[in-house]
C-alpha cells in the first residue's frame, strides 16, 4: 500500500515532528503524536501541502476545504507530495490514527517518489469554500507552522 505526505518543502527525507494544538481544540490524542504522519489518500496529502498557515477545515466526505486565513492561500505556490511504500516500514512503527492518517514512530523516512504541484491543484480533489464560521471554533485536522 502506498502512503503519502504533503509538504511545502522540497525534501529527500521526511522527519518526525511533534504535532501541536496551540488553540486547545478538541483533537484526538493520536493526532498529537511526535511522529511522521502519512495518508493513503493522495488528494488529502496534496490538501495538507497546499493549505496556508492557520486553521483549515477539510471535509473528506463532501470533498471541501475551508481556510481560516484564505488571503494567505497562494494558488501558484510550489507544493510537494511524497510517496512511501508501507511494506518498507516496520509494522511495529506504524500507528493507525483513522482512515485518512497513519503515524509512523520513526525519526525519518526516505522518500520513494516525489510529486510536484502548484497549490491550486488541490482543486482537482477538493472544492475550496469560504469559511462561514469563526475560525477559532473550528476543529482542525492539522495545524500548519
Short mmCIF file of C-alpha atoms in Angstrom, two decimals:
data_model
loop_
_atom_site.label_atom_id
_atom_site.label_comp_id
_atom_site.label_asym_id
_atom_site.label_seq_id
_atom_site.Cartn_x
_atom_site.Cartn_y
_atom_site.Cartn_z
CA UNK A 1 0.00 0.00 0.00
CA UNK A 2 1.22 3.48 -0.86
CA UNK A 3 1.11 6.26 1.74
CA UNK A 4 1.64 9.97 1.13
CA UNK A 5 2.88 13.06 2.95
CA UNK A 6 2.21 16.61 1.74
CA UNK A 7 4.61 19.48 2.33
CA UNK A 8 5.51 22.96 1.15
CA UNK A 9 9.17 21.93 1.43
CA UNK A 10 11.24 20.06 -1.17
CA UNK A 11 12.60 17.03 0.72
CA UNK A 12 14.52 13.77 0.31
CA UNK A 13 13.55 12.54 3.77
CA UNK A 14 10.58 13.36 5.99
CA UNK A 15 11.40 13.83 9.66
CA UNK A 16 9.45 13.25 12.85
CA UNK A 17 7.53 16.31 14.11
CA UNK A 18 5.63 16.96 17.29
CA UNK A 19 2.03 17.69 16.31
CA UNK A 20 0.62 20.66 18.19
CA UNK A 21 -2.66 22.07 19.37
CA UNK A 22 -1.98 25.74 20.23
CA UNK A 23 -5.67 26.68 20.28
CA UNK A 24 -6.51 23.80 22.67
CA UNK A 25 -9.10 22.44 20.28
CA UNK A 26 -10.71 19.05 20.80
CA UNK A 27 -8.17 16.89 18.93
CA UNK A 28 -7.79 13.12 19.47
CA UNK A 29 -4.57 12.07 21.22
CA UNK A 30 -3.41 10.06 18.20
CA UNK A 31 -3.37 13.31 16.19
CA UNK A 32 -0.92 14.87 18.66
CA UNK A 33 1.96 12.38 18.48
CA UNK A 34 5.64 13.09 17.91
CA UNK A 35 5.69 11.14 14.65
CA UNK A 36 5.61 11.28 10.86
CA UNK A 37 2.03 11.50 9.61
CA UNK A 38 1.12 9.77 6.34
CA UNK A 39 -2.15 9.23 4.48
CA UNK A 40 -3.37 6.65 1.96
CA UNK A 41 -5.28 9.47 0.20
CA UNK A 42 -3.22 11.40 -2.37
CA UNK A 43 -5.70 14.30 -2.51
CA UNK A 44 -5.62 14.66 1.28
CA UNK A 45 -1.81 14.83 1.21
CA UNK A 46 -1.97 17.48 -1.51
CA UNK A 47 -4.51 19.45 0.56
CA UNK A 48 -2.17 19.33 3.57
CA UNK A 49 0.65 20.70 1.41
CA UNK A 50 -1.44 23.38 -0.31
CA UNK A 51 -3.24 24.92 2.63
CA UNK A 52 -1.99 28.19 4.07
CA UNK A 53 -0.78 28.69 7.63
CA UNK A 54 -3.58 28.80 10.17
CA UNK A 55 -6.63 26.69 10.78
CA UNK A 56 -8.06 24.57 7.99
CA UNK A 57 -11.24 22.51 7.82
CA UNK A 58 -11.15 19.60 5.40
CA UNK A 59 -14.34 17.65 4.81
CA UNK A 60 -13.27 14.47 3.04
CA UNK A 61 -16.84 13.20 2.77
CA UNK A 62 -18.06 16.25 0.82
CA UNK A 63 -14.60 16.98 -0.61
CA UNK A 64 -14.50 20.60 0.55
CA UNK A 65 -11.73 22.61 2.17
CA UNK A 66 -12.05 25.89 4.09
CA UNK A 67 -9.13 28.08 5.13
CA UNK A 68 -9.17 30.17 8.30
CA UNK A 69 -6.85 32.63 6.51
CA UNK A 70 -7.85 32.39 2.83
CA UNK A 71 -5.89 35.54 1.97
CA UNK A 72 -2.71 33.52 2.67
CA UNK A 73 -3.55 30.85 0.07
CA UNK A 74 -1.21 31.24 -2.91
CA UNK A 75 -2.53 29.14 -5.82
CA UNK A 76 0.84 29.42 -7.63
CA UNK A 77 2.93 28.22 -4.67
CA UNK A 78 5.03 25.10 -5.32
CA UNK A 79 3.99 22.22 -3.06
CA UNK A 80 5.01 18.57 -2.90
CA UNK A 81 3.53 15.15 -2.23
CA UNK A 82 5.89 12.39 -1.13
CA UNK A 83 5.18 8.70 -1.59
CA UNK A 84 6.15 5.84 0.72
CA UNK A 85 5.55 2.10 0.49
CA UNK A 86 4.12 0.86 3.79
CA UNK A 87 5.73 -2.54 3.20
CA UNK A 88 9.13 -0.83 3.65
CA UNK A 89 8.19 0.50 7.11
CA UNK A 90 8.42 -1.91 10.09
CA UNK A 91 4.85 -2.82 11.12
CA UNK A 92 5.52 -2.11 14.79
CA UNK A 93 6.35 1.52 13.86
CA UNK A 94 3.02 2.18 12.09
CA UNK A 95 0.14 3.54 14.20
CA UNK A 96 -3.35 3.64 12.70
CA UNK A 97 -4.94 7.01 13.54
CA UNK A 98 -8.03 6.98 11.33
CA UNK A 99 -8.98 6.21 7.72
CA UNK A 100 -7.01 9.23 6.49
CA UNK A 101 -3.98 9.11 8.77
CA UNK A 102 -1.20 6.83 9.91
CA UNK A 103 1.52 7.95 12.30
CA UNK A 104 4.98 6.42 11.94
CA UNK A 105 7.17 6.24 15.05
CA UNK A 106 10.47 6.86 13.26
CA UNK A 107 12.99 9.69 13.24
CA UNK A 108 12.88 9.93 9.44
CA UNK A 109 11.66 8.17 6.32
CA UNK A 110 13.38 8.26 2.95
CA UNK A 111 11.04 9.37 0.17
CA UNK A 112 10.45 6.73 -2.51
CA UNK A 113 8.75 9.06 -5.01
CA UNK A 114 8.16 12.84 -5.26
CA UNK A 115 5.36 14.71 -7.00
CA UNK A 116 5.47 18.46 -7.61
CA UNK A 117 2.30 20.58 -7.80
CA UNK A 118 1.01 24.11 -7.65
CA UNK A 119 -1.21 24.75 -4.62
CA UNK A 120 -4.19 25.35 -6.93
CA UNK A 121 -4.02 21.67 -7.95
CA UNK A 122 -5.81 20.88 -4.69
CA UNK A 123 -8.98 21.93 -6.55
CA UNK A 124 -8.76 18.68 -8.55
CA UNK A 125 -9.67 16.92 -5.28
CA UNK A 126 -11.39 19.49 -3.03
CA UNK A 127 -13.73 22.40 -3.61
CA UNK A 128 -12.37 25.48 -1.83
CA UNK A 129 -15.23 27.10 0.08
CA UNK A 130 -15.47 30.31 2.04
CA UNK A 131 -15.24 29.74 5.77
CA UNK A 132 -18.62 30.63 7.28
CA UNK A 133 -17.81 30.02 10.95
CA UNK A 134 -15.45 31.68 13.37
CA UNK A 135 -12.03 30.10 12.70
CA UNK A 136 -11.38 29.95 16.45
CA UNK A 137 -14.22 27.43 16.78
CA UNK A 138 -13.06 25.07 14.05
CA UNK A 139 -11.73 21.66 14.98
CA UNK A 140 -8.54 21.42 12.99
CA UNK A 141 -7.39 18.26 11.29
CA UNK A 142 -3.80 19.53 11.22
CA UNK A 143 -2.10 22.75 12.24
CA UNK A 144 0.49 24.21 9.87
CA UNK A 145 3.51 26.04 11.30
#
